[in-house]
mmCIF file of C-alpha atoms and ligand atoms in Angstrom:
data_model
loop_
_atom_site.group_PDB
_atom_site.id
_atom_site.type_symbol
_atom_site.label_atom_id
_atom_site.label_comp_id
_atom_site.label_asym_id
_atom_site.label_seq_id
_atom_site.Cartn_x
_atom_site.Cartn_y
_atom_site.Cartn_z
ATOM 1 C CA MET U 162 45.275 22.650 82.184
ATOM 2 C CA LYS U 163 42.075 23.588 83.952
ATOM 3 C CA ILE U 164 39.011 20.897 82.825
ATOM 4 C CA ILE U 165 35.277 22.859 82.869
ATOM 5 C CA VAL U 166 32.906 19.209 82.333
ATOM 6 C CA CYS U 167 30.013 20.274 80.918
ATOM 7 C CA GLU U 168 25.969 18.166 80.124
ATOM 8 C CA ASN U 169 25.774 19.500 77.154
ATOM 9 C CA TYR U 170 26.798 22.255 73.906
ATOM 10 C CA ASP U 171 24.513 24.450 75.551
ATOM 11 C CA GLU U 172 25.677 24.254 78.674
ATOM 12 C CA MET U 173 29.323 24.369 77.606
ATOM 13 C CA SER U 174 28.267 27.263 75.082
ATOM 14 C CA LEU U 175 27.166 29.452 77.654
ATOM 15 C CA LYS U 176 30.250 28.802 79.899
ATOM 16 C CA GLY U 177 32.312 30.283 77.416
ATOM 17 C CA ALA U 178 30.306 33.371 77.048
ATOM 18 C CA GLU U 179 30.733 33.813 80.630
ATOM 19 C CA ILE U 180 34.405 33.524 80.576
ATOM 20 C CA VAL U 181 34.307 35.889 76.930
ATOM 21 C CA LYS U 182 31.409 38.599 79.336
ATOM 22 C CA GLU U 183 33.836 38.412 82.384
ATOM 23 C CA GLN U 184 36.880 39.691 79.944
ATOM 24 C CA VAL U 185 35.293 42.375 78.469
ATOM 25 C CA ASN U 186 33.877 43.341 81.315
ATOM 26 C CA SER U 187 36.750 44.159 83.087
ATOM 27 C CA LYS U 188 38.483 45.443 81.011
ATOM 28 C CA PRO U 189 35.871 47.212 77.993
ATOM 29 C CA ASP U 190 39.175 47.825 75.368
ATOM 30 C CA CYS U 191 40.672 44.314 75.917
ATOM 31 C CA ILE U 192 41.560 41.940 72.872
ATOM 32 C CA LEU U 193 40.252 39.299 71.937
ATOM 33 C CA GLY U 194 41.470 36.404 69.885
ATOM 34 C CA LEU U 195 38.598 33.963 67.742
ATOM 35 C CA ALA U 196 37.458 31.479 66.326
ATOM 36 C CA THR U 197 35.602 30.022 63.469
ATOM 37 C CA GLY U 198 33.986 26.143 62.934
ATOM 38 C CA SER U 199 31.298 24.593 64.600
ATOM 39 C CA THR U 200 32.260 24.511 68.129
ATOM 40 C CA PRO U 201 32.261 28.254 68.890
ATOM 41 C CA VAL U 202 28.701 28.970 67.265
ATOM 42 C CA GLY U 203 26.663 28.312 70.275
ATOM 43 C CA LEU U 204 29.125 30.831 72.195
ATOM 44 C CA TYR U 205 28.778 33.460 69.865
ATOM 45 C CA ALA U 206 25.376 33.170 70.167
ATOM 46 C CA CYS U 207 24.897 33.104 73.693
ATOM 47 C CA LEU U 208 27.569 36.422 73.739
ATOM 48 C CA SER U 209 24.476 38.199 70.880
ATOM 49 C CA GLU U 210 21.753 37.303 73.590
ATOM 50 C CA MET U 211 24.567 39.495 76.557
ATOM 51 C CA ASN U 212 24.943 42.327 74.562
ATOM 52 C CA LYS U 213 20.881 42.498 73.418
ATOM 53 C CA LYS U 214 20.423 42.783 77.286
ATOM 54 C CA GLY U 215 23.001 45.131 77.879
ATOM 55 C CA ASP U 216 25.047 42.531 80.169
ATOM 56 C CA VAL U 217 28.310 43.264 77.820
ATOM 57 C CA ASP U 218 29.499 45.641 75.711
ATOM 58 C CA PHE U 219 31.569 45.473 72.665
ATOM 59 C CA SER U 220 32.143 48.595 71.900
ATOM 60 C CA LYS U 221 35.728 49.266 72.608
ATOM 61 C CA VAL U 222 37.222 45.350 71.913
ATOM 62 C CA THR U 223 39.491 44.545 68.931
ATOM 63 C CA SER U 224 38.984 40.801 67.802
ATOM 64 C CA PHE U 225 41.907 38.609 66.054
ATOM 65 C CA ASN U 226 41.167 35.712 64.464
ATOM 66 C CA LEU U 227 43.065 32.430 64.446
ATOM 67 C CA ASP U 228 43.260 32.183 60.524
ATOM 68 C CA GLU U 229 41.075 32.205 57.461
ATOM 69 C CA TYR U 230 41.256 30.120 54.208
ATOM 70 C CA TYR U 231 43.980 30.986 51.308
ATOM 71 C CA PRO U 232 42.980 32.192 48.498
ATOM 72 C CA ILE U 233 39.535 32.813 49.514
ATOM 73 C CA SER U 234 37.987 36.570 48.787
ATOM 74 C CA PRO U 235 35.896 38.120 52.620
ATOM 75 C CA GLU U 236 32.438 38.015 50.624
ATOM 76 C CA ASN U 237 32.263 34.255 49.694
ATOM 77 C CA ASP U 238 30.332 32.958 52.211
ATOM 78 C CA GLN U 239 32.890 29.947 52.679
ATOM 79 C CA SER U 240 35.415 32.502 54.326
ATOM 80 C CA TYR U 241 35.843 32.768 57.956
ATOM 81 C CA ARG U 242 35.670 36.550 57.612
ATOM 82 C CA TYR U 243 31.759 35.417 56.306
ATOM 83 C CA PHE U 244 31.548 33.525 58.771
ATOM 84 C CA MET U 245 32.562 35.958 61.694
ATOM 85 C CA ASN U 246 30.274 38.732 59.918
ATOM 86 C CA GLU U 247 27.153 36.046 60.532
ATOM 87 C CA ASN U 248 27.764 34.549 63.712
ATOM 88 C CA LEU U 249 29.011 36.769 65.698
ATOM 89 C CA PHE U 250 29.839 41.035 64.341
ATOM 90 C CA SER U 251 26.478 41.714 62.937
ATOM 91 C CA LYS U 252 25.135 40.863 65.615
ATOM 92 C CA ILE U 253 26.621 42.348 68.710
ATOM 93 C CA ASN U 254 28.027 46.691 68.855
ATOM 94 C CA ILE U 255 31.135 46.153 68.145
ATOM 95 C CA ASP U 256 32.951 48.435 65.417
ATOM 96 C CA ILE U 257 33.836 46.488 62.445
ATOM 97 C CA GLU U 258 36.835 48.176 62.187
ATOM 98 C CA LYS U 259 37.898 46.546 65.117
ATOM 99 C CA THR U 260 37.865 43.474 64.347
ATOM 100 C CA HIS U 261 40.693 41.539 61.975
ATOM 101 C CA VAL U 262 40.654 37.975 60.117
ATOM 102 C CA PRO U 263 43.904 37.346 58.193
ATOM 103 C CA ASN U 264 43.254 38.261 54.563
ATOM 104 C CA GLY U 265 42.264 35.548 52.189
ATOM 105 C CA MET U 266 43.349 37.188 49.289
ATOM 106 C CA ALA U 267 47.062 38.284 49.735
ATOM 107 C CA GLU U 268 49.115 38.935 46.923
ATOM 108 C CA ASP U 269 52.315 38.652 49.636
ATOM 109 C CA PRO U 270 50.833 36.501 52.013
ATOM 110 C CA GLU U 271 54.831 36.600 53.974
ATOM 111 C CA LYS U 272 54.151 40.562 54.200
ATOM 112 C CA ALA U 273 50.611 40.267 55.590
ATOM 113 C CA CYS U 274 51.448 37.651 58.000
ATOM 114 C CA LYS U 275 54.028 39.744 59.489
ATOM 115 C CA GLU U 276 51.878 42.567 59.843
ATOM 116 C CA TYR U 277 49.275 40.850 61.032
ATOM 117 C CA ASP U 278 51.482 39.809 63.916
ATOM 118 C CA GLU U 279 52.868 43.660 64.231
ATOM 119 C CA SER U 280 49.056 44.551 64.299
ATOM 120 C CA ILE U 281 48.685 42.036 67.638
ATOM 121 C CA LEU U 282 51.474 42.998 69.360
ATOM 122 C CA ALA U 283 50.593 46.718 68.251
ATOM 123 C CA ALA U 284 47.049 46.422 70.209
ATOM 124 C CA GLY U 285 48.718 45.248 73.039
ATOM 125 C CA GLY U 286 48.429 41.130 72.820
ATOM 126 C CA ILE U 287 45.643 39.338 73.251
ATOM 127 C CA ASP U 288 43.723 39.163 76.315
ATOM 128 C CA LEU U 289 41.823 36.091 76.183
ATOM 129 C CA GLN U 290 42.241 33.610 73.374
ATOM 130 C CA ILE U 291 39.425 31.109 72.083
ATOM 131 C CA LEU U 292 40.145 27.775 70.543
ATOM 132 C CA GLY U 293 38.488 24.589 68.801
ATOM 133 C CA ILE U 294 40.993 21.807 68.446
ATOM 134 C CA GLY U 295 40.443 19.231 65.192
ATOM 135 C CA GLN U 296 40.434 15.675 65.236
ATOM 136 C CA ASN U 297 44.024 15.710 64.622
ATOM 137 C CA GLY U 298 45.181 17.773 67.529
ATOM 138 C CA HIS U 299 45.650 21.195 65.590
ATOM 139 C CA ILE U 300 44.404 24.142 66.782
ATOM 140 C CA ALA U 301 44.175 27.137 64.885
ATOM 141 C CA PHE U 302 45.514 25.805 61.719
ATOM 142 C CA ASN U 303 48.886 24.128 63.437
ATOM 143 C CA GLU U 304 48.861 21.094 62.072
ATOM 144 C CA PRO U 305 50.623 18.027 63.432
ATOM 145 C CA ASP U 306 54.417 18.258 61.927
ATOM 146 C CA ASP U 307 57.561 17.491 62.520
ATOM 147 C CA GLU U 308 57.763 21.320 63.662
ATOM 148 C CA LEU U 309 55.558 23.754 64.795
ATOM 149 C CA TYR U 310 55.293 28.291 63.323
ATOM 150 C CA GLU U 311 55.620 30.450 65.903
ATOM 151 C CA GLY U 312 54.370 33.664 64.195
ATOM 152 C CA THR U 313 51.333 33.865 61.359
ATOM 153 C CA HIS U 314 52.200 32.164 58.007
ATOM 154 C CA LEU U 315 50.544 30.605 55.142
ATOM 155 C CA THR U 316 50.068 26.431 55.361
ATOM 156 C CA GLY U 317 48.676 23.034 53.933
ATOM 157 C CA LEU U 318 45.690 21.644 55.778
ATOM 158 C CA THR U 319 46.267 18.083 56.189
ATOM 159 C CA GLU U 320 43.933 15.605 54.408
ATOM 160 C CA SER U 321 42.074 14.981 57.781
ATOM 161 C CA THR U 322 41.545 18.499 58.448
ATOM 162 C CA ILE U 323 40.247 18.598 54.321
ATOM 163 C CA LYS U 324 37.887 16.230 55.017
ATOM 164 C CA ALA U 325 36.540 17.131 58.485
ATOM 165 C CA ASN U 326 35.292 20.325 56.807
ATOM 166 C CA SER U 327 34.133 18.838 53.736
ATOM 167 C CA ARG U 328 30.888 19.568 55.818
ATOM 168 C CA PHE U 329 30.591 22.960 55.475
ATOM 169 C CA PHE U 330 30.681 22.606 51.679
ATOM 170 C CA GLU U 331 29.019 20.797 48.708
ATOM 171 C CA LYS U 332 32.254 18.977 48.048
ATOM 172 C CA GLU U 333 35.299 17.735 49.204
ATOM 173 C CA GLU U 334 37.237 19.390 45.817
ATOM 174 C CA ASP U 335 36.040 22.388 46.882
ATOM 175 C CA VAL U 336 37.614 22.907 49.960
ATOM 176 C CA PRO U 337 40.399 25.350 49.998
ATOM 177 C CA THR U 338 44.039 23.465 50.381
ATOM 178 C CA LYS U 339 45.707 25.813 52.081
ATOM 179 C CA ALA U 340 44.973 28.543 55.155
ATOM 180 C CA VAL U 341 46.490 31.365 56.938
ATOM 181 C CA THR U 342 46.945 30.826 59.996
ATOM 182 C CA MET U 343 48.720 31.834 63.373
ATOM 183 C CA GLY U 344 51.531 30.091 64.934
ATOM 184 C CA ILE U 345 51.770 29.056 68.032
ATOM 185 C CA GLY U 346 53.912 31.567 69.702
ATOM 186 C CA SER U 347 50.305 34.156 68.728
ATOM 187 C CA ILE U 348 48.686 31.496 70.185
ATOM 188 C CA MET U 349 50.699 31.197 73.123
ATOM 189 C CA ARG U 350 51.557 34.905 73.962
ATOM 190 C CA ALA U 351 47.997 35.168 74.898
ATOM 191 C CA LYS U 352 47.419 36.141 78.875
ATOM 192 C CA LYS U 353 44.488 33.495 79.222
ATOM 193 C CA ILE U 354 42.993 30.302 76.865
ATOM 194 C CA ILE U 355 40.110 28.614 76.459
ATOM 195 C CA ILE U 356 39.193 26.224 74.113
ATOM 196 C CA LEU U 357 36.518 24.344 73.471
ATOM 197 C CA ALA U 358 35.257 20.527 72.745
ATOM 198 C CA ASN U 359 32.256 19.299 72.124
ATOM 199 C CA GLY U 360 30.856 15.806 71.226
ATOM 200 C CA PRO U 361 32.021 12.186 70.484
ATOM 201 C CA ALA U 362 34.051 13.394 67.296
ATOM 202 C CA LYS U 363 36.601 14.894 69.709
ATOM 203 C CA LEU U 364 36.740 11.956 72.219
ATOM 204 C CA ASP U 365 40.032 10.743 70.936
ATOM 205 C CA ILE U 366 41.661 13.442 70.520
ATOM 206 C CA VAL U 367 40.607 15.148 74.356
ATOM 207 C CA THR U 368 41.978 12.020 75.786
ATOM 208 C CA LYS U 369 45.010 11.701 74.194
ATOM 209 C CA LEU U 370 45.611 15.540 75.197
ATOM 210 C CA ILE U 371 44.650 14.961 78.603
ATOM 211 C CA ASN U 372 46.610 11.426 78.705
ATOM 212 C CA GLY U 373 48.984 12.026 77.043
ATOM 213 C CA GLY U 374 52.618 14.192 77.217
ATOM 214 C CA ILE U 375 53.994 17.643 74.469
ATOM 215 C CA THR U 376 54.135 17.024 71.035
ATOM 216 C CA THR U 377 54.543 18.252 68.598
ATOM 217 C CA ASN U 378 51.800 15.649 66.592
ATOM 218 C CA ILE U 379 49.087 17.160 68.988
ATOM 219 C CA PRO U 380 49.257 20.508 68.786
ATOM 220 C CA ALA U 381 47.096 21.434 71.183
ATOM 221 C CA SER U 382 49.302 19.573 73.814
ATOM 222 C CA ILE U 383 51.473 22.896 73.493
ATOM 223 C CA LEU U 384 48.430 24.663 76.117
ATOM 224 C CA LYS U 385 49.589 22.274 78.834
ATOM 225 C CA VAL U 386 52.571 24.729 79.498
ATOM 226 C CA HIS U 387 50.696 28.072 78.931
ATOM 227 C CA PRO U 388 50.339 29.400 83.019
ATOM 228 C CA ASP U 389 45.881 29.995 82.260
ATOM 229 C CA VAL U 390 44.387 27.436 79.945
ATOM 230 C CA THR U 391 40.370 26.105 80.395
ATOM 231 C CA MET U 392 39.425 23.728 78.948
ATOM 232 C CA ILE U 393 35.806 23.519 78.492
ATOM 233 C CA CYS U 394 34.360 20.271 76.849
ATOM 234 C CA THR U 395 30.692 18.261 76.953
ATOM 235 C CA ARG U 396 30.769 15.022 78.492
ATOM 236 C CA ASP U 397 30.732 13.285 75.147
ATOM 237 C CA ALA U 398 33.827 14.372 74.662
ATOM 238 C CA TYR U 399 35.516 13.867 78.001
ATOM 239 C CA PRO U 400 37.106 10.799 79.126
ATOM 240 C CA GLU U 401 35.214 9.326 82.146
ATOM 241 C CA ASN U 402 39.601 8.521 83.429
HETATM 242 C C1 LIG L 799 38.918 27.591 63.571
HETATM 243 C C2 LIG L 799 40.376 26.616 64.090
HETATM 244 C C3 LIG L 799 40.110 25.183 63.844
HETATM 245 C C4 LIG L 799 39.056 24.551 64.773
HETATM 246 C C5 LIG L 799 38.922 23.729 64.549
HETATM 247 C C6 LIG L 799 37.516 22.414 64.857
HETATM 248 O O1 LIG L 799 39.415 29.066 63.088
HETATM 249 O O2 LIG L 799 41.379 27.490 64.173
HETATM 250 O O3 LIG L 799 41.606 24.747 64.619
HETATM 251 O O4 LIG L 799 38.812 25.061 65.747
HETATM 252 O O5 LIG L 799 39.234 22.581 63.568
HETATM 253 O O6 LIG L 799 36.307 22.842 64.503
HETATM 254 P P1 LIG L 799 35.100 22.244 63.982
HETATM 255 O O7 LIG L 799 34.688 23.528 65.654
HETATM 256 O O8 LIG L 799 34.226 22.999 63.727
HETATM 257 O O9 LIG L 799 35.442 20.899 65.529
#
């Protein structure tokens, strides 16, 4: 895993956005894997700026998001579809029909998950996957457990994730307890991955990730066996030794 340490959030966001820009410029019809959460907001703002200036064109890009709460409607302002529309899709020239977020309202989630994986495969697989990391080491909503799942699936969220995400809701009880998430296989099949981590709240997990072994207790640790992963983190999320 390659590691880039940045002085602050803005530098981390710009570094990440430059990698996305290079990807899109070298393959205009590429497939991007996208994340939500607070970490990539700055990266998305940089991409909007770059798109406005004409430095990158998203018109042929297809995107697949990592996850969505369940059950939740796409119009709900806490849904990840809403988040993506607000923070990125409405600000760049991507064709909204080519953007995919797991269906948080699926009547048959198992079938919808299978179809989501099939659409990723049919599109040719993810060229560049953007990831954040949970304080407990989750990627997407693949939570620490005895086993990890390969494909997209419906999962329960751990107490620690519900607590961490409660900052976006009025009260903790409002945080959905389930989500549809890409599996570890869907993520690991991406040709290139960038994982972003910023702030002191991520220092402990980044330290464990860098210094520890590969374990299902830290789902992000599986990334160590991927051939093309770059971690971009701020100095306050990076262990000095
Ligand atoms: C979001 C996602 C999650 C977040 C992680 C970190 O699509 O897949 O794994 O990346 O929970 O969230 P933030 O960035 O809010 O710290």
